[in-house]
């Protein structure tokens, strides 16, 4: 394999992955399978690429949902493993919310597509900025101003009205404000709240609401009390509203979660140990793929792009 450069080997591995995806797509013929067997035996480098591709698929965890996607299994065990692994990758897309979830779209008044950001002027003079792949509904009455964030992230700039509290329901908790500016970010089972101006109260679970002031943030999960309070760079947290993502020694898992909102498909980290890798940088949301390229060039990461799935793993 000495005649092959590192770049050549990476390209061979991506070819192997693409071939395996096709083999287990339900559209492959016997000739396709024979062609892959022939391809994988062309050289030591091709054999290594085929082995590495299979190992990569094996790193993708199976889920209960994956069983619903398993195509008819060929008789040979290695191919069954690959079929199950491909099914698991499809399950990651479904469970991770990459494929369109119709419920937020049906309940929401406003929905943004992947890569779209939108500013809304509310009837009381408040403003709402909706991040990529997000969904909200708005319910104003004479006695209250209520927002439901079903998916994604929103930044609120609230007009003062002491007679009508401004309440955001998100992730099984509530954020209550009178006149303030704050960000609410739904990330899977957890919800992050960061205050830029004024004061908000965050409630979740059975405990009393937690009071946040400007420059503070908190995380909560449904049914659990929020906390602990932490100091936050509110300008960095809301930078997406200005078309940027700003990170100062943030964990890679968090960086990918925020970046993935602006990319089609799913970002999947194959090695959990990398989640805590600290990342600093400023990334432009007009070109999120450039952010991935920068991470690959500056960090010990290797990125493989497939339709609807981008795999991030350690460099060998």
PDB file of C-alpha atoms in Angstrom:
ATOM      1  CA  UNK A   1       0.000   0.000   0.000  1.00  0.00           C
ATOM      2  CA  UNK A   2       3.028   2.258   0.069  1.00  0.00           C
ATOM      3  CA  UNK A   3       2.282   3.669  -3.381  1.00  0.00           C
ATOM      4  CA  UNK A   4      -1.045   5.057  -2.176  1.00  0.00           C
ATOM      5  CA  UNK A   5      -1.106   8.459  -0.469  1.00  0.00           C
ATOM      6  CA  UNK A   6      -3.245   9.147   2.589  1.00  0.00           C
ATOM      7  CA  UNK A   7      -5.624  11.111   0.365  1.00  0.00           C
ATOM      8  CA  UNK A   8      -5.879   8.188  -2.081  1.00  0.00           C
ATOM      9  CA  UNK A   9      -6.696   5.804   0.772  1.00  0.00           C
ATOM     10  CA  UNK A  10      -9.382   8.149   2.076  1.00  0.00           C
ATOM     11  CA  UNK A  11     -10.926   8.323  -1.388  1.00  0.00           C
ATOM     12  CA  UNK A  12     -10.891   4.525  -1.681  1.00  0.00           C
ATOM     13  CA  UNK A  13     -12.614   4.231   1.669  1.00  0.00           C
ATOM     14  CA  UNK A  14     -15.342   6.675   0.622  1.00  0.00           C
ATOM     15  CA  UNK A  15     -15.824   4.658  -2.571  1.00  0.00           C
ATOM     16  CA  UNK A  16     -16.158   1.492  -0.493  1.00  0.00           C
ATOM     17  CA  UNK A  17     -18.784   3.100   1.734  1.00  0.00           C
ATOM     18  CA  UNK A  18     -20.766   4.339  -1.264  1.00  0.00           C
ATOM     19  CA  UNK A  19     -20.678   0.861  -2.812  1.00  0.00           C
ATOM     20  CA  UNK A  20     -21.858  -0.734   0.432  1.00  0.00           C
ATOM     21  CA  UNK A  21     -24.706   1.754   0.718  1.00  0.00           C
ATOM     22  CA  UNK A  22     -25.811   0.824  -2.802  1.00  0.00           C
ATOM     23  CA  UNK A  23     -25.501  -2.915  -2.142  1.00  0.00           C
ATOM     24  CA  UNK A  24     -27.963  -2.676   0.735  1.00  0.00           C
ATOM     25  CA  UNK A  25     -30.282  -0.098  -0.763  1.00  0.00           C
ATOM     26  CA  UNK A  26     -32.628  -2.725  -2.214  1.00  0.00           C
ATOM     27  CA  UNK A  27     -31.641  -1.723  -5.755  1.00  0.00           C
ATOM     28  CA  UNK A  28     -28.420  -3.716  -6.131  1.00  0.00           C
ATOM     29  CA  UNK A  29     -28.171  -6.620  -8.555  1.00  0.00           C
ATOM     30  CA  UNK A  30     -26.075  -9.788  -8.414  1.00  0.00           C
ATOM     31  CA  UNK A  31     -23.732  -8.093 -10.873  1.00  0.00           C
ATOM     32  CA  UNK A  32     -23.348  -5.161  -8.459  1.00  0.00           C
ATOM     33  CA  UNK A  33     -22.344  -7.525  -5.668  1.00  0.00           C
ATOM     34  CA  UNK A  34     -19.855  -9.300  -7.908  1.00  0.00           C
ATOM     35  CA  UNK A  35     -18.443  -5.938  -8.992  1.00  0.00           C
ATOM     36  CA  UNK A  36     -17.872  -4.964  -5.371  1.00  0.00           C
ATOM     37  CA  UNK A  37     -16.135  -8.267  -4.623  1.00  0.00           C
ATOM     38  CA  UNK A  38     -13.890  -7.698  -7.630  1.00  0.00           C
ATOM     39  CA  UNK A  39     -13.236  -4.072  -6.643  1.00  0.00           C
ATOM     40  CA  UNK A  40     -12.285  -5.003  -3.080  1.00  0.00           C
ATOM     41  CA  UNK A  41      -9.656  -7.486  -4.328  1.00  0.00           C
ATOM     42  CA  UNK A  42      -7.875  -5.116  -6.705  1.00  0.00           C
ATOM     43  CA  UNK A  43      -5.085  -4.287  -4.245  1.00  0.00           C
ATOM     44  CA  UNK A  44      -4.120  -4.311  -0.586  1.00  0.00           C
ATOM     45  CA  UNK A  45      -5.376  -0.724  -0.396  1.00  0.00           C
ATOM     46  CA  UNK A  46      -8.782  -1.722  -1.784  1.00  0.00           C
ATOM     47  CA  UNK A  47      -9.019  -4.609   0.691  1.00  0.00           C
ATOM     48  CA  UNK A  48      -8.111  -2.269   3.557  1.00  0.00           C
ATOM     49  CA  UNK A  49     -10.707   0.265   2.393  1.00  0.00           C
ATOM     50  CA  UNK A  50     -13.411  -2.414   2.288  1.00  0.00           C
ATOM     51  CA  UNK A  51     -12.516  -3.609   5.805  1.00  0.00           C
ATOM     52  CA  UNK A  52     -12.452  -0.049   7.118  1.00  0.00           C
ATOM     53  CA  UNK A  53     -15.835   0.701   5.537  1.00  0.00           C
ATOM     54  CA  UNK A  54     -17.395  -2.317   7.228  1.00  0.00           C
ATOM     55  CA  UNK A  55     -15.843  -1.355  10.572  1.00  0.00           C
ATOM     56  CA  UNK A  56     -17.226   2.149  10.171  1.00  0.00           C
ATOM     57  CA  UNK A  57     -20.746   0.876   9.622  1.00  0.00           C
ATOM     58  CA  UNK A  58     -20.362  -1.430  12.611  1.00  0.00           C
ATOM     59  CA  UNK A  59     -19.626   1.657  14.746  1.00  0.00           C
ATOM     60  CA  UNK A  60     -23.116   3.009  14.070  1.00  0.00           C
ATOM     61  CA  UNK A  61     -25.309   1.767  16.962  1.00  0.00           C
ATOM     62  CA  UNK A  62     -28.424  -0.261  16.235  1.00  0.00           C
ATOM     63  CA  UNK A  63     -31.737   0.845  17.699  1.00  0.00           C
ATOM     64  CA  UNK A  64     -35.142  -0.734  18.039  1.00  0.00           C
ATOM     65  CA  UNK A  65     -36.295   1.526  15.220  1.00  0.00           C
ATOM     66  CA  UNK A  66     -33.592   0.125  12.961  1.00  0.00           C
ATOM     67  CA  UNK A  67     -35.331  -3.241  12.796  1.00  0.00           C
ATOM     68  CA  UNK A  68     -38.149  -1.678  10.818  1.00  0.00           C
ATOM     69  CA  UNK A  69     -35.690  -0.661   8.090  1.00  0.00           C
ATOM     70  CA  UNK A  70     -33.799  -3.930   7.662  1.00  0.00           C
ATOM     71  CA  UNK A  71     -34.022  -5.158   4.053  1.00  0.00           C
ATOM     72  CA  UNK A  72     -34.263  -8.899   3.290  1.00  0.00           C
ATOM     73  CA  UNK A  73     -31.084 -10.359   4.733  1.00  0.00           C
ATOM     74  CA  UNK A  74     -28.664 -12.198   2.442  1.00  0.00           C
ATOM     75  CA  UNK A  75     -27.468 -15.534   3.733  1.00  0.00           C
ATOM     76  CA  UNK A  76     -23.901 -14.542   4.501  1.00  0.00           C
ATOM     77  CA  UNK A  77     -23.427 -13.130   8.004  1.00  0.00           C
ATOM     78  CA  UNK A  78     -21.060 -10.270   7.092  1.00  0.00           C
ATOM     79  CA  UNK A  79     -23.655  -8.890   4.721  1.00  0.00           C
ATOM     80  CA  UNK A  80     -26.376  -9.227   7.330  1.00  0.00           C
ATOM     81  CA  UNK A  81     -24.246  -7.130   9.646  1.00  0.00           C
ATOM     82  CA  UNK A  82     -23.836  -4.493   6.960  1.00  0.00           C
ATOM     83  CA  UNK A  83     -27.548  -4.504   6.191  1.00  0.00           C
ATOM     84  CA  UNK A  84     -28.351  -4.001   9.863  1.00  0.00           C
ATOM     85  CA  UNK A  85     -25.761  -1.261  10.140  1.00  0.00           C
ATOM     86  CA  UNK A  86     -27.199   0.558   7.142  1.00  0.00           C
ATOM     87  CA  UNK A  87     -30.646   0.176   8.698  1.00  0.00           C
ATOM     88  CA  UNK A  88     -29.268   1.690  11.885  1.00  0.00           C
ATOM     89  CA  UNK A  89     -27.996   4.676   9.939  1.00  0.00           C
ATOM     90  CA  UNK A  90     -31.498   5.200   8.560  1.00  0.00           C
ATOM     91  CA  UNK A  91     -32.862   4.913  12.088  1.00  0.00           C
ATOM     92  CA  UNK A  92     -30.433   7.594  13.239  1.00  0.00           C
ATOM     93  CA  UNK A  93     -31.988   9.922  10.690  1.00  0.00           C
ATOM     94  CA  UNK A  94     -35.510   9.137  11.859  1.00  0.00           C
ATOM     95  CA  UNK A  95     -34.858   9.136  15.605  1.00  0.00           C
ATOM     96  CA  UNK A  96     -32.632  12.197  15.332  1.00  0.00           C
ATOM     97  CA  UNK A  97     -35.410  14.168  13.707  1.00  0.00           C
ATOM     98  CA  UNK A  98     -33.646  14.694  10.394  1.00  0.00           C
ATOM     99  CA  UNK A  99     -36.579  13.385   8.412  1.00  0.00           C
ATOM    100  CA  UNK A 100     -39.547  15.724   8.550  1.00  0.00           C
ATOM    101  CA  UNK A 101     -41.532  15.336  11.750  1.00  0.00           C
ATOM    102  CA  UNK A 102     -45.081  16.314  10.748  1.00  0.00           C
ATOM    103  CA  UNK A 103     -46.294  17.128  14.268  1.00  0.00           C
ATOM    104  CA  UNK A 104     -44.382  20.405  14.805  1.00  0.00           C
ATOM    105  CA  UNK A 105     -45.338  21.524  11.313  1.00  0.00           C
ATOM    106  CA  UNK A 106     -49.017  20.769  11.963  1.00  0.00           C
ATOM    107  CA  UNK A 107     -49.129  22.529  15.331  1.00  0.00           C
ATOM    108  CA  UNK A 108     -46.863  25.463  14.500  1.00  0.00           C
ATOM    109  CA  UNK A 109     -47.750  28.870  13.107  1.00  0.00           C
ATOM    110  CA  UNK A 110     -44.222  29.374  11.779  1.00  0.00           C
ATOM    111  CA  UNK A 111     -41.719  26.757  10.576  1.00  0.00           C
ATOM    112  CA  UNK A 112     -38.245  27.307   9.131  1.00  0.00           C
ATOM    113  CA  UNK A 113     -36.502  24.954   6.735  1.00  0.00           C
ATOM    114  CA  UNK A 114     -32.914  23.761   7.114  1.00  0.00           C
ATOM    115  CA  UNK A 115     -30.657  26.732   6.452  1.00  0.00           C
ATOM    116  CA  UNK A 116     -33.467  29.290   6.844  1.00  0.00           C
ATOM    117  CA  UNK A 117     -33.628  31.957   9.565  1.00  0.00           C
ATOM    118  CA  UNK A 118     -36.634  34.234   9.995  1.00  0.00           C
ATOM    119  CA  UNK A 119     -37.503  37.384  11.942  1.00  0.00           C
ATOM    120  CA  UNK A 120     -41.091  37.866  13.152  1.00  0.00           C
ATOM    121  CA  UNK A 121     -42.654  41.093  14.401  1.00  0.00           C
ATOM    122  CA  UNK A 122     -45.315  40.256  17.002  1.00  0.00           C
ATOM    123  CA  UNK A 123     -48.488  42.277  17.505  1.00  0.00           C
ATOM    124  CA  UNK A 124     -47.353  43.792  20.832  1.00  0.00           C
ATOM    125  CA  UNK A 125     -44.064  45.069  19.411  1.00  0.00           C
ATOM    126  CA  UNK A 126     -42.018  42.101  20.594  1.00  0.00           C
ATOM    127  CA  UNK A 127     -39.672  40.445  18.119  1.00  0.00           C
ATOM    128  CA  UNK A 128     -38.875  36.787  17.560  1.00  0.00           C
ATOM    129  CA  UNK A 129     -36.004  35.353  15.533  1.00  0.00           C
ATOM    130  CA  UNK A 130     -36.447  31.735  14.480  1.00  0.00           C
ATOM    131  CA  UNK A 131     -33.343  29.676  13.812  1.00  0.00           C
ATOM    132  CA  UNK A 132     -32.909  27.022  11.124  1.00  0.00           C
ATOM    133  CA  UNK A 133     -35.152  23.913  11.308  1.00  0.00           C
ATOM    134  CA  UNK A 134     -37.383  25.384  14.027  1.00  0.00           C
ATOM    135  CA  UNK A 135     -41.119  25.589  14.722  1.00  0.00           C
ATOM    136  CA  UNK A 136     -43.242  27.843  16.978  1.00  0.00           C
ATOM    137  CA  UNK A 137     -46.855  28.756  17.608  1.00  0.00           C
ATOM    138  CA  UNK A 138     -48.026  32.131  18.951  1.00  0.00           C
ATOM    139  CA  UNK A 139     -51.072  32.593  21.194  1.00  0.00           C
ATOM    140  CA  UNK A 140     -51.887  36.106  22.398  1.00  0.00           C
ATOM    141  CA  UNK A 141     -54.895  36.870  24.593  1.00  0.00           C
ATOM    142  CA  UNK A 142     -55.977  39.893  26.691  1.00  0.00           C
ATOM    143  CA  UNK A 143     -54.274  38.348  29.736  1.00  0.00           C
ATOM    144  CA  UNK A 144     -51.195  36.596  28.390  1.00  0.00           C
ATOM    145  CA  UNK A 145     -48.642  36.250  25.625  1.00  0.00           C
ATOM    146  CA  UNK A 146     -47.801  32.593  25.055  1.00  0.00           C
ATOM    147  CA  UNK A 147     -45.273  31.025  22.696  1.00  0.00           C
ATOM    148  CA  UNK A 148     -44.791  27.290  22.128  1.00  0.00           C
ATOM    149  CA  UNK A 149     -41.376  26.298  20.786  1.00  0.00           C
ATOM    150  CA  UNK A 150     -41.843  22.806  19.372  1.00  0.00           C
ATOM    151  CA  UNK A 151     -38.488  22.392  17.686  1.00  0.00           C
ATOM    152  CA  UNK A 152     -35.185  24.188  17.238  1.00  0.00           C
ATOM    153  CA  UNK A 153     -34.159  27.562  18.624  1.00  0.00           C
ATOM    154  CA  UNK A 154     -35.623  31.050  18.982  1.00  0.00           C
ATOM    155  CA  UNK A 155     -34.400  34.426  20.211  1.00  0.00           C
ATOM    156  CA  UNK A 156     -36.965  36.684  21.881  1.00  0.00           C
ATOM    157  CA  UNK A 157     -36.890  40.450  22.375  1.00  0.00           C
ATOM    158  CA  UNK A 158     -39.899  41.145  24.577  1.00  0.00           C
ATOM    159  CA  UNK A 159     -41.815  44.421  24.739  1.00  0.00           C
ATOM    160  CA  UNK A 160     -42.590  45.375  28.336  1.00  0.00           C
ATOM    161  CA  UNK A 161     -46.172  44.747  29.452  1.00  0.00           C
ATOM    162  CA  UNK A 162     -46.565  44.141  33.193  1.00  0.00           C
ATOM    163  CA  UNK A 163     -50.196  43.093  32.764  1.00  0.00           C
ATOM    164  CA  UNK A 164     -49.414  40.352  30.246  1.00  0.00           C
ATOM    165  CA  UNK A 165     -46.466  38.102  31.061  1.00  0.00           C
ATOM    166  CA  UNK A 166     -44.558  36.673  28.111  1.00  0.00           C
ATOM    167  CA  UNK A 167     -44.307  32.885  28.512  1.00  0.00           C
ATOM    168  CA  UNK A 168     -42.399  30.423  26.331  1.00  0.00           C
ATOM    169  CA  UNK A 169     -43.227  26.721  26.626  1.00  0.00           C
ATOM    170  CA  UNK A 170     -40.370  24.491  25.449  1.00  0.00           C
ATOM    171  CA  UNK A 171     -39.138  20.985  26.239  1.00  0.00           C
ATOM    172  CA  UNK A 172     -41.486  20.410  29.171  1.00  0.00           C
ATOM    173  CA  UNK A 173     -40.623  23.676  30.935  1.00  0.00           C
ATOM    174  CA  UNK A 174     -41.540  27.366  30.843  1.00  0.00           C
ATOM    175  CA  UNK A 175     -39.603  30.606  30.516  1.00  0.00           C
ATOM    176  CA  UNK A 176     -41.408  33.690  31.860  1.00  0.00           C
ATOM    177  CA  UNK A 177     -40.421  37.291  31.098  1.00  0.00           C
ATOM    178  CA  UNK A 178     -41.852  40.808  31.147  1.00  0.00           C
ATOM    179  CA  UNK A 179     -39.411  42.920  29.162  1.00  0.00           C
ATOM    180  CA  UNK A 180     -36.162  41.225  28.228  1.00  0.00           C
ATOM    181  CA  UNK A 181     -34.082  39.484  25.549  1.00  0.00           C
ATOM    182  CA  UNK A 182     -33.304  35.791  25.780  1.00  0.00           C
ATOM    183  CA  UNK A 183     -32.581  32.659  23.734  1.00  0.00           C
ATOM    184  CA  UNK A 184     -34.287  29.257  24.050  1.00  0.00           C
ATOM    185  CA  UNK A 185     -32.619  26.274  22.381  1.00  0.00           C
ATOM    186  CA  UNK A 186     -34.235  22.816  22.226  1.00  0.00           C
ATOM    187  CA  UNK A 187     -31.526  20.156  21.854  1.00  0.00           C
ATOM    188  CA  UNK A 188     -33.038  16.698  22.008  1.00  0.00           C
ATOM    189  CA  UNK A 189     -34.177  16.071  25.577  1.00  0.00           C
ATOM    190  CA  UNK A 190     -32.559  19.167  27.034  1.00  0.00           C
ATOM    191  CA  UNK A 191     -33.407  22.855  26.719  1.00  0.00           C
ATOM    192  CA  UNK A 192     -30.910  25.697  27.100  1.00  0.00           C
ATOM    193  CA  UNK A 193     -31.933  29.232  28.121  1.00  0.00           C
ATOM    194  CA  UNK A 194     -29.532  32.198  27.937  1.00  0.00           C
ATOM    195  CA  UNK A 195     -30.471  35.759  28.943  1.00  0.00           C
ATOM    196  CA  UNK A 196     -29.000  38.759  27.101  1.00  0.00           C
ATOM    197  CA  UNK A 197     -30.970  41.549  28.803  1.00  0.00           C
ATOM    198  CA  UNK A 198     -33.350  41.798  31.750  1.00  0.00           C
ATOM    199  CA  UNK A 199     -34.581  38.933  33.910  1.00  0.00           C
ATOM    200  CA  UNK A 200     -36.472  35.697  33.205  1.00  0.00           C
ATOM    201  CA  UNK A 201     -37.818  32.886  35.375  1.00  0.00           C
ATOM    202  CA  UNK A 202     -37.327  29.284  34.265  1.00  0.00           C
ATOM    203  CA  UNK A 203     -39.550  26.530  35.665  1.00  0.00           C
ATOM    204  CA  UNK A 204     -39.427  22.767  35.136  1.00  0.00           C
ATOM    205  CA  UNK A 205     -40.419  19.915  37.409  1.00  0.00           C
ATOM    206  CA  UNK A 206     -41.971  20.559  40.829  1.00  0.00           C
ATOM    207  CA  UNK A 207     -39.486  23.079  42.235  1.00  0.00           C
ATOM    208  CA  UNK A 208     -39.868  26.848  42.354  1.00  0.00           C
ATOM    209  CA  UNK A 209     -38.851  28.808  39.272  1.00  0.00           C
ATOM    210  CA  UNK A 210     -35.190  29.745  38.889  1.00  0.00           C
ATOM    211  CA  UNK A 211     -34.394  33.416  38.285  1.00  0.00           C
ATOM    212  CA  UNK A 212     -31.879  34.292  35.545  1.00  0.00           C
ATOM    213  CA  UNK A 213     -30.268  37.671  34.939  1.00  0.00           C
ATOM    214  CA  UNK A 214     -28.383  39.028  31.937  1.00  0.00           C
ATOM    215  CA  UNK A 215     -25.283  36.974  31.161  1.00  0.00           C
ATOM    216  CA  UNK A 216     -26.625  33.831  32.827  1.00  0.00           C
ATOM    217  CA  UNK A 217     -27.779  30.541  31.366  1.00  0.00           C
ATOM    218  CA  UNK A 218     -29.383  27.321  32.542  1.00  0.00           C
ATOM    219  CA  UNK A 219     -30.273  23.886  31.179  1.00  0.00           C
ATOM    220  CA  UNK A 220     -33.305  21.766  32.066  1.00  0.00           C
ATOM    221  CA  UNK A 221     -35.047  18.544  31.069  1.00  0.00           C
ATOM    222  CA  UNK A 222     -38.745  17.761  31.260  1.00  0.00           C
ATOM    223  CA  UNK A 223     -39.815  16.865  34.793  1.00  0.00           C
ATOM    224  CA  UNK A 224     -36.496  17.923  36.325  1.00  0.00           C
ATOM    225  CA  UNK A 225     -35.650  21.236  37.995  1.00  0.00           C
ATOM    226  CA  UNK A 226     -33.437  23.619  36.017  1.00  0.00           C
ATOM    227  CA  UNK A 227     -29.885  24.270  37.071  1.00  0.00           C
ATOM    228  CA  UNK A 228     -27.274  24.979  37.978  1.00  0.00           C
ATOM    229  CA  UNK A 229     -26.914  28.595  36.887  1.00  0.00           C
ATOM    230  CA  UNK A 230     -23.861  29.364  34.773  1.00  0.00           C
ATOM    231  CA  UNK A 231     -22.244  32.455  33.314  1.00  0.00           C
ATOM    232  CA  UNK A 232     -22.720  32.743  29.553  1.00  0.00           C
ATOM    233  CA  UNK A 233     -21.461  34.920  26.715  1.00  0.00           C
ATOM    234  CA  UNK A 234     -24.899  36.024  25.549  1.00  0.00           C
ATOM    235  CA  UNK A 235     -23.495  37.615  22.389  1.00  0.00           C
ATOM    236  CA  UNK A 236     -21.954  34.305  21.373  1.00  0.00           C
ATOM    237  CA  UNK A 237     -25.122  32.359  22.222  1.00  0.00           C
ATOM    238  CA  UNK A 238     -27.244  34.566  19.967  1.00  0.00           C
ATOM    239  CA  UNK A 239     -24.648  34.963  17.189  1.00  0.00           C
ATOM    240  CA  UNK A 240     -26.720  32.722  14.904  1.00  0.00           C
ATOM    241  CA  UNK A 241     -29.169  35.624  14.587  1.00  0.00           C
ATOM    242  CA  UNK A 242     -26.297  37.546  12.933  1.00  0.00           C
ATOM    243  CA  UNK A 243     -25.382  34.619  10.670  1.00  0.00           C
ATOM    244  CA  UNK A 244     -22.513  33.220  12.738  1.00  0.00           C
ATOM    245  CA  UNK A 245     -21.714  30.472  15.222  1.00  0.00           C
ATOM    246  CA  UNK A 246     -19.150  31.458  17.873  1.00  0.00           C
ATOM    247  CA  UNK A 247     -17.495  28.893  20.148  1.00  0.00           C
ATOM    248  CA  UNK A 248     -14.930  29.417  22.899  1.00  0.00           C
ATOM    249  CA  UNK A 249     -13.625  26.045  24.055  1.00  0.00           C
ATOM    250  CA  UNK A 250     -17.014  24.381  23.677  1.00  0.00           C
ATOM    251  CA  UNK A 251     -17.353  20.557  23.492  1.00  0.00           C
ATOM    252  CA  UNK A 252     -17.369  19.096  19.984  1.00  0.00           C
ATOM    253  CA  UNK A 253     -20.711  17.399  20.712  1.00  0.00           C
ATOM    254  CA  UNK A 254     -22.308  20.797  21.336  1.00  0.00           C
ATOM    255  CA  UNK A 255     -20.630  22.321  18.277  1.00  0.00           C
ATOM    256  CA  UNK A 256     -21.946  19.553  16.018  1.00  0.00           C
ATOM    257  CA  UNK A 257     -25.450  19.822  17.488  1.00  0.00           C
ATOM    258  CA  UNK A 258     -25.600  23.527  16.668  1.00  0.00           C
ATOM    259  CA  UNK A 259     -23.903  23.194  13.293  1.00  0.00           C
ATOM    260  CA  UNK A 260     -26.068  20.234  12.307  1.00  0.00           C
ATOM    261  CA  UNK A 261     -29.187  22.383  12.531  1.00  0.00           C
ATOM    262  CA  UNK A 262     -27.963  24.249   9.443  1.00  0.00           C
ATOM    263  CA  UNK A 263     -27.094  21.192   7.349  1.00  0.00           C
ATOM    264  CA  UNK A 264     -29.334  18.654   5.611  1.00  0.00           C
ATOM    265  CA  UNK A 265     -29.275  15.157   7.048  1.00  0.00           C
ATOM    266  CA  UNK A 266     -27.591  14.076  10.261  1.00  0.00           C
ATOM    267  CA  UNK A 267     -24.121  14.580  11.728  1.00  0.00           C
ATOM    268  CA  UNK A 268     -23.050  11.415  13.558  1.00  0.00           C
ATOM    269  CA  UNK A 269     -19.987  11.220  15.822  1.00  0.00           C
ATOM    270  CA  UNK A 270     -18.773   7.614  15.745  1.00  0.00           C
ATOM    271  CA  UNK A 271     -16.495   7.873  18.799  1.00  0.00           C
ATOM    272  CA  UNK A 272     -18.142   9.176  21.963  1.00  0.00           C
ATOM    273  CA  UNK A 273     -14.743  10.047  23.451  1.00  0.00           C
ATOM    274  CA  UNK A 274     -14.508  12.912  20.948  1.00  0.00           C
ATOM    275  CA  UNK A 275     -17.618  14.629  22.282  1.00  0.00           C
ATOM    276  CA  UNK A 276     -15.577  16.533  24.877  1.00  0.00           C
ATOM    277  CA  UNK A 277     -12.908  17.729  22.435  1.00  0.00           C
ATOM    278  CA  UNK A 278     -12.752  21.506  22.954  1.00  0.00           C
ATOM    279  CA  UNK A 279     -13.426  23.701  19.930  1.00  0.00           C
ATOM    280  CA  UNK A 280     -12.933  27.446  19.445  1.00  0.00           C
ATOM    281  CA  UNK A 281     -13.763  29.413  16.330  1.00  0.00           C
ATOM    282  CA  UNK A 282     -16.151  31.621  14.393  1.00  0.00           C
ATOM    283  CA  UNK A 283     -18.115  29.935  11.597  1.00  0.00           C
ATOM    284  CA  UNK A 284     -20.266  31.582   8.924  1.00  0.00           C
ATOM    285  CA  UNK A 285     -23.741  30.080   8.589  1.00  0.00           C
ATOM    286  CA  UNK A 286     -23.901  31.012   4.908  1.00  0.00           C
ATOM    287  CA  UNK A 287     -21.458  28.129   4.309  1.00  0.00           C
ATOM    288  CA  UNK A 288     -21.803  25.489   7.045  1.00  0.00           C
ATOM    289  CA  UNK A 289     -19.890  22.953   4.948  1.00  0.00           C
ATOM    290  CA  UNK A 290     -16.859  25.239   5.288  1.00  0.00           C
ATOM    291  CA  UNK A 291     -17.145  24.817   9.062  1.00  0.00           C
ATOM    292  CA  UNK A 292     -16.888  21.045   8.657  1.00  0.00           C
ATOM    293  CA  UNK A 293     -13.865  21.451   6.403  1.00  0.00           C
ATOM    294  CA  UNK A 294     -12.216  23.703   8.987  1.00  0.00           C
ATOM    295  CA  UNK A 295     -12.842  21.165  11.753  1.00  0.00           C
ATOM    296  CA  UNK A 296     -11.344  18.415   9.619  1.00  0.00           C
ATOM    297  CA  UNK A 297      -8.268  20.519   8.817  1.00  0.00           C
ATOM    298  CA  UNK A 298      -7.599  21.791  12.338  1.00  0.00           C
ATOM    299  CA  UNK A 299      -8.739  18.919  14.571  1.00  0.00           C
ATOM    300  CA  UNK A 300      -7.921  15.179  14.747  1.00  0.00           C
ATOM    301  CA  UNK A 301     -11.110  14.409  12.831  1.00  0.00           C
ATOM    302  CA  UNK A 302     -11.968  12.635   9.606  1.00  0.00           C
ATOM    303  CA  UNK A 303     -15.268  13.378   7.883  1.00  0.00           C
ATOM    304  CA  UNK A 304     -17.135  11.117   5.460  1.00  0.00           C
ATOM    305  CA  UNK A 305     -20.153  12.553   3.649  1.00  0.00           C
ATOM    306  CA  UNK A 306     -23.028  10.328   2.537  1.00  0.00           C
ATOM    307  CA  UNK A 307     -26.530  11.252   1.390  1.00  0.00           C
ATOM    308  CA  UNK A 308     -28.359  12.506   4.504  1.00  0.00           C
ATOM    309  CA  UNK A 309     -25.584  11.280   6.801  1.00  0.00           C
ATOM    310  CA  UNK A 310     -22.178  12.786   7.645  1.00  0.00           C
ATOM    311  CA  UNK A 311     -19.867  10.637   9.760  1.00  0.00           C
ATOM    312  CA  UNK A 312     -17.266  12.292  12.012  1.00  0.00           C
ATOM    313  CA  UNK A 313     -14.576  10.018  13.419  1.00  0.00           C
ATOM    314  CA  UNK A 314     -11.006  10.137  14.728  1.00  0.00           C
ATOM    315  CA  UNK A 315      -8.159  10.414  12.285  1.00  0.00           C
ATOM    316  CA  UNK A 316      -6.201   7.155  12.125  1.00  0.00           C
TER     317      UNK A 316
END
